[in-house]
Coordinates of C-alpha atoms and ligand atoms in Angstrom, one line a residue:
M1 CA 114.5 109.7 94.8
N2 CA 111.1 109.7 96.5
E3 CA 110.6 108.6 100.0
E4 CA 109.5 105.2 99.3
I5 CA 112.5 104.4 97.1
V6 CA 114.8 106.0 99.8
A7 CA 113.4 103.5 102.5
Q8 CA 113.4 100.5 100.2
R9 CA 116.8 101.3 99.3
E10 CA 118.0 101.3 102.8
Y11 CA 116.0 98.1 103.7
W12 CA 117.6 96.2 100.8
N13 CA 120.9 97.4 101.4
N14 CA 120.8 95.9 104.9
E15 CA 119.0 92.9 103.7
A16 CA 121.4 91.9 100.8
D17 CA 123.4 89.4 102.5
A18 CA 120.4 87.7 104.3
F19 CA 118.5 87.8 101.2
S20 CA 121.5 86.1 99.2
R21 CA 121.7 83.3 101.8
I22 CA 118.1 82.2 101.0
Y23 CA 119.4 81.0 97.7
S24 CA 122.8 79.9 98.5
H25 CA 121.5 78.1 101.6
R26 CA 124.3 79.4 103.7
K27 CA 122.2 79.0 106.9
S28 CA 121.9 76.6 109.7
K29 CA 120.1 73.3 108.8
L30 CA 116.8 74.5 110.6
S31 CA 116.8 77.8 108.7
N32 CA 117.1 76.0 105.5
M33 CA 114.6 73.7 106.5
L34 CA 112.1 76.7 107.3
D35 CA 113.0 78.3 104.0
S36 CA 112.1 75.3 102.2
I37 CA 108.5 75.3 103.8
F38 CA 107.8 79.0 104.2
R39 CA 109.6 80.5 101.2
K40 CA 108.8 77.7 98.8
D41 CA 107.3 80.2 96.5
M42 CA 110.5 81.9 96.0
Y43 CA 111.9 78.8 94.4
D44 CA 108.9 78.1 92.4
R45 CA 108.6 81.6 91.2
Y46 CA 112.1 81.1 89.9
V47 CA 111.5 77.9 88.0
F48 CA 108.2 79.7 86.6
T49 CA 109.9 82.7 85.3
I50 CA 112.9 80.8 83.9
K51 CA 110.5 78.5 82.1
H52 CA 108.4 81.4 80.5
C53 CA 111.7 83.3 79.3
E54 CA 112.2 80.4 77.1
P55 CA 113.6 80.7 74.2
I56 CA 116.5 82.3 76.1
Q57 CA 119.3 81.7 73.4
D58 CA 120.2 85.0 71.6
R59 CA 117.4 87.0 73.0
T60 CA 117.5 90.1 75.4
F61 CA 116.3 90.5 79.0
L62 CA 115.3 93.2 81.5
D63 CA 115.4 92.3 85.2
V64 CA 113.8 94.8 87.2
G65 CA 114.5 94.6 90.9
C66 CA 117.3 92.3 90.2
G67 CA 118.3 91.9 93.7
N68 CA 121.6 89.5 93.8
G69 CA 121.2 88.6 90.3
L70 CA 120.1 85.1 90.4
Y71 CA 117.7 85.3 87.4
S72 CA 119.8 87.5 85.2
L73 CA 123.2 85.5 85.8
E74 CA 121.2 82.3 84.9
L75 CA 119.7 83.8 81.8
A76 CA 123.4 84.9 80.8
R77 CA 124.5 81.3 81.5
K78 CA 121.9 79.9 79.4
G79 CA 122.9 81.9 76.1
A80 CA 121.0 85.2 76.4
K81 CA 122.3 87.9 74.2
K82 CA 122.0 90.6 76.6
V83 CA 120.7 90.8 80.1
V84 CA 120.4 94.1 82.0
G85 CA 119.6 93.9 85.7
I86 CA 118.4 97.1 87.7
D87 CA 117.9 97.7 91.4
I88 CA 117.7 100.8 93.7
A89 CA 119.9 99.0 96.1
E90 CA 123.8 99.6 95.4
V91 CA 124.7 96.7 97.6
M92 CA 122.6 94.4 95.7
I93 CA 124.0 95.8 92.4
G94 CA 127.6 95.3 93.8
L95 CA 126.9 91.5 94.4
C96 CA 125.5 91.2 90.8
K97 CA 128.8 92.8 89.3
D98 CA 131.1 90.6 91.2
A99 CA 129.1 87.5 90.3
A100 CA 129.0 88.3 86.7
A101 CA 132.8 89.2 86.6
K102 CA 133.6 86.0 88.5
E103 CA 131.9 83.9 86.0
N104 CA 133.0 85.9 83.0
L105 CA 129.5 86.7 82.0
D106 CA 130.0 90.5 82.2
D107 CA 130.4 91.1 78.4
R108 CA 126.4 90.2 78.3
C109 CA 125.3 90.6 81.6
F110 CA 124.9 94.3 83.0
F111 CA 123.9 95.8 86.1
E112 CA 122.7 99.4 87.1
Q113 CA 121.4 101.0 90.3
T114 CA 118.3 102.8 89.4
D115 CA 114.6 102.9 89.9
L116 CA 112.8 101.6 86.6
L117 CA 111.0 104.7 86.3
A118 CA 114.4 106.8 86.3
Y119 CA 116.0 104.2 83.9
E120 CA 117.1 105.8 80.7
G121 CA 118.2 102.8 78.7
K122 CA 116.9 103.3 75.1
S123 CA 116.8 99.8 73.8
K124 CA 113.9 97.5 74.1
F125 CA 114.1 93.9 75.3
D126 CA 112.3 90.8 74.2
V127 CA 111.3 90.0 77.8
S128 CA 111.2 92.1 80.9
F129 CA 110.5 90.7 84.3
G130 CA 109.9 91.9 87.8
I131 CA 109.8 89.2 90.5
G132 CA 109.7 90.0 94.2
L133 CA 109.3 93.5 93.1
F134 CA 105.7 94.5 93.2
D135 CA 105.4 93.5 96.9
Y136 CA 107.2 96.8 97.7
I137 CA 105.6 99.1 95.3
S138 CA 102.6 101.4 96.3
D139 CA 101.8 102.5 92.7
P140 CA 102.4 99.6 90.3
L141 CA 100.7 101.1 87.3
P142 CA 103.5 103.3 86.0
V143 CA 106.1 100.4 86.5
L144 CA 104.0 97.9 84.6
T145 CA 103.3 100.7 81.9
K146 CA 107.2 101.0 81.5
M147 CA 107.8 97.3 81.4
R148 CA 105.3 96.9 78.7
E149 CA 107.0 99.9 76.8
L150 CA 110.4 98.3 77.2
S151 CA 109.5 94.9 76.0
T152 CA 108.6 93.7 72.7
D153 CA 107.4 90.1 73.5
K154 CA 106.2 89.7 77.0
A155 CA 106.5 90.9 80.6
I156 CA 106.5 88.3 83.6
M157 CA 105.7 89.5 87.0
A158 CA 104.9 87.9 90.3
F159 CA 102.5 89.6 92.6
P160 CA 101.8 88.2 96.3
R161 CA 98.3 87.2 96.8
Y162 CA 95.9 89.1 99.1
W163 CA 93.9 86.3 100.7
T164 CA 96.6 84.3 102.3
W165 CA 97.3 83.4 105.8
R166 CA 101.0 84.5 105.1
A167 CA 99.8 88.3 103.9
P168 CA 99.1 89.7 107.4
V169 CA 102.2 88.1 109.1
R170 CA 104.4 89.5 106.7
K171 CA 102.8 93.0 106.8
V172 CA 103.3 93.1 110.5
R173 CA 106.9 91.6 110.2
L174 CA 108.1 93.8 107.3
N175 CA 106.3 96.9 108.6
A176 CA 108.0 96.6 111.8
R177 CA 111.4 96.7 110.3
G178 CA 110.6 99.7 108.0
C179 CA 109.4 98.0 104.8
D180 CA 106.0 98.6 103.4
V181 CA 104.6 95.5 101.7
Y182 CA 101.4 95.1 99.3
F183 CA 99.2 92.2 98.2
Y184 CA 96.9 91.9 95.2
T185 CA 93.8 90.2 94.2
K186 CA 93.3 88.7 90.8
S187 CA 90.8 91.4 89.8
R188 CA 93.1 94.2 90.7
I189 CA 95.9 92.6 88.5
K190 CA 93.6 92.2 85.5
E191 CA 92.7 95.9 86.0
L192 CA 96.3 96.9 86.4
M193 CA 97.4 94.8 83.3
D194 CA 94.6 96.3 81.2
Q195 CA 95.6 99.9 82.3
A196 CA 99.1 99.3 81.4
G197 CA 98.3 98.6 78.0
F198 CA 99.1 94.7 77.7
K199 CA 97.3 93.1 74.7
R200 CA 96.4 90.2 77.0
H201 CA 97.6 88.4 79.8
E202 CA 97.5 85.2 82.0
V203 CA 97.4 85.0 85.6
H204 CA 98.9 81.6 87.2
R205 CA 98.5 80.7 90.6
V206 CA 101.9 79.7 92.4
G207 CA 101.5 79.0 95.8
K208 CA 101.0 82.3 97.6
L209 CA 101.7 84.3 94.4
H210 CA 100.1 85.2 91.3
C211 CA 102.6 84.7 88.7
V212 CA 101.4 87.0 85.6
I213 CA 102.5 87.2 81.9
G214 CA 101.6 90.4 80.0
Y215 CA 101.8 90.0 76.3
V216 CA 102.8 93.1 74.4
Ligands
LIG1 C1 112.9 90.5 97.1 S1 114.2 91.1 96.3 C2 113.9 90.4 94.8 C3 115.1 90.1 94.1 C4 115.0 89.4 92.7 N1 114.2 89.9 91.9 C5 114.7 87.8 93.3 O1 113.3 87.6 93.0 O2 115.5 87.1 93.3 C6 113.5 92.7 95.9 C7 114.5 93.7 95.1 O3 113.6 94.7 94.6 C8 114.4 96.0 94.7 N2 113.5 96.9 94.5 C9 112.5 97.4 95.5 N3 111.8 98.4 94.7 C10 112.5 98.8 93.6 C11 112.2 99.8 92.6 N4 111.3 100.6 92.7 N5 113.1 99.8 91.6 C12 113.9 98.8 91.4 N6 114.5 98.0 92.1 C13 113.4 97.8 93.4 C14 115.0 95.7 96.1 O4 116.3 96.7 96.4 C15 115.5 94.3 96.3 O5 116.9 94.1 95.6

């Protein structure tokens, strides 16, 4: 495990509960109101991704950096044949496994603690996606390339946009807590998607994010 993964793993193990509360709204009224303003992109990227995973029924999905499993579990509920969620943070993976077991989704929804580059699963997936992932990866090209290799239809990614007022604020706030964060211009994404070997790609602007679909 390289230094970056070790630092990210520690950060996300500590943040797992706070992160889950953004989605479950187990917060004060004020915090929920602030999230609905400042974290609107998190809800919008979810809607974008689930929509672009369609058709879901009987297809297979790889959720890279699955966090607490929100996306994986929803795809399983919607009839996916198989969903694999991977994440470097074991606390996140624990939350995912508990939730899958509680909803009886654990016959088609599987979770593994690993970094994508170390993931050894042999089967390919119809769709892979990495949401809220590239913010935390200093060298995205090998990750994008492996997502392309593991997908037969498409890969879906969200990249935080470079030129937003929130980028420097986030950078300072997260750096102070030991978490590096990275931002992307549209031209950098185009270059990365071409280098990763996608046949073609689309970049959609979603709030302060670039949501990208790479076709295999
Ligand atoms: C912001 S959360 C996003 C979780 C989920 N995708 C979502 O959008 O709800 C980022 C997750 O990426 C994971 N992560 C960070 N770097 C990773 C890497 N190199 N490989 C796999 N997971 C990683 C973290 O552990 C964390 O759980």
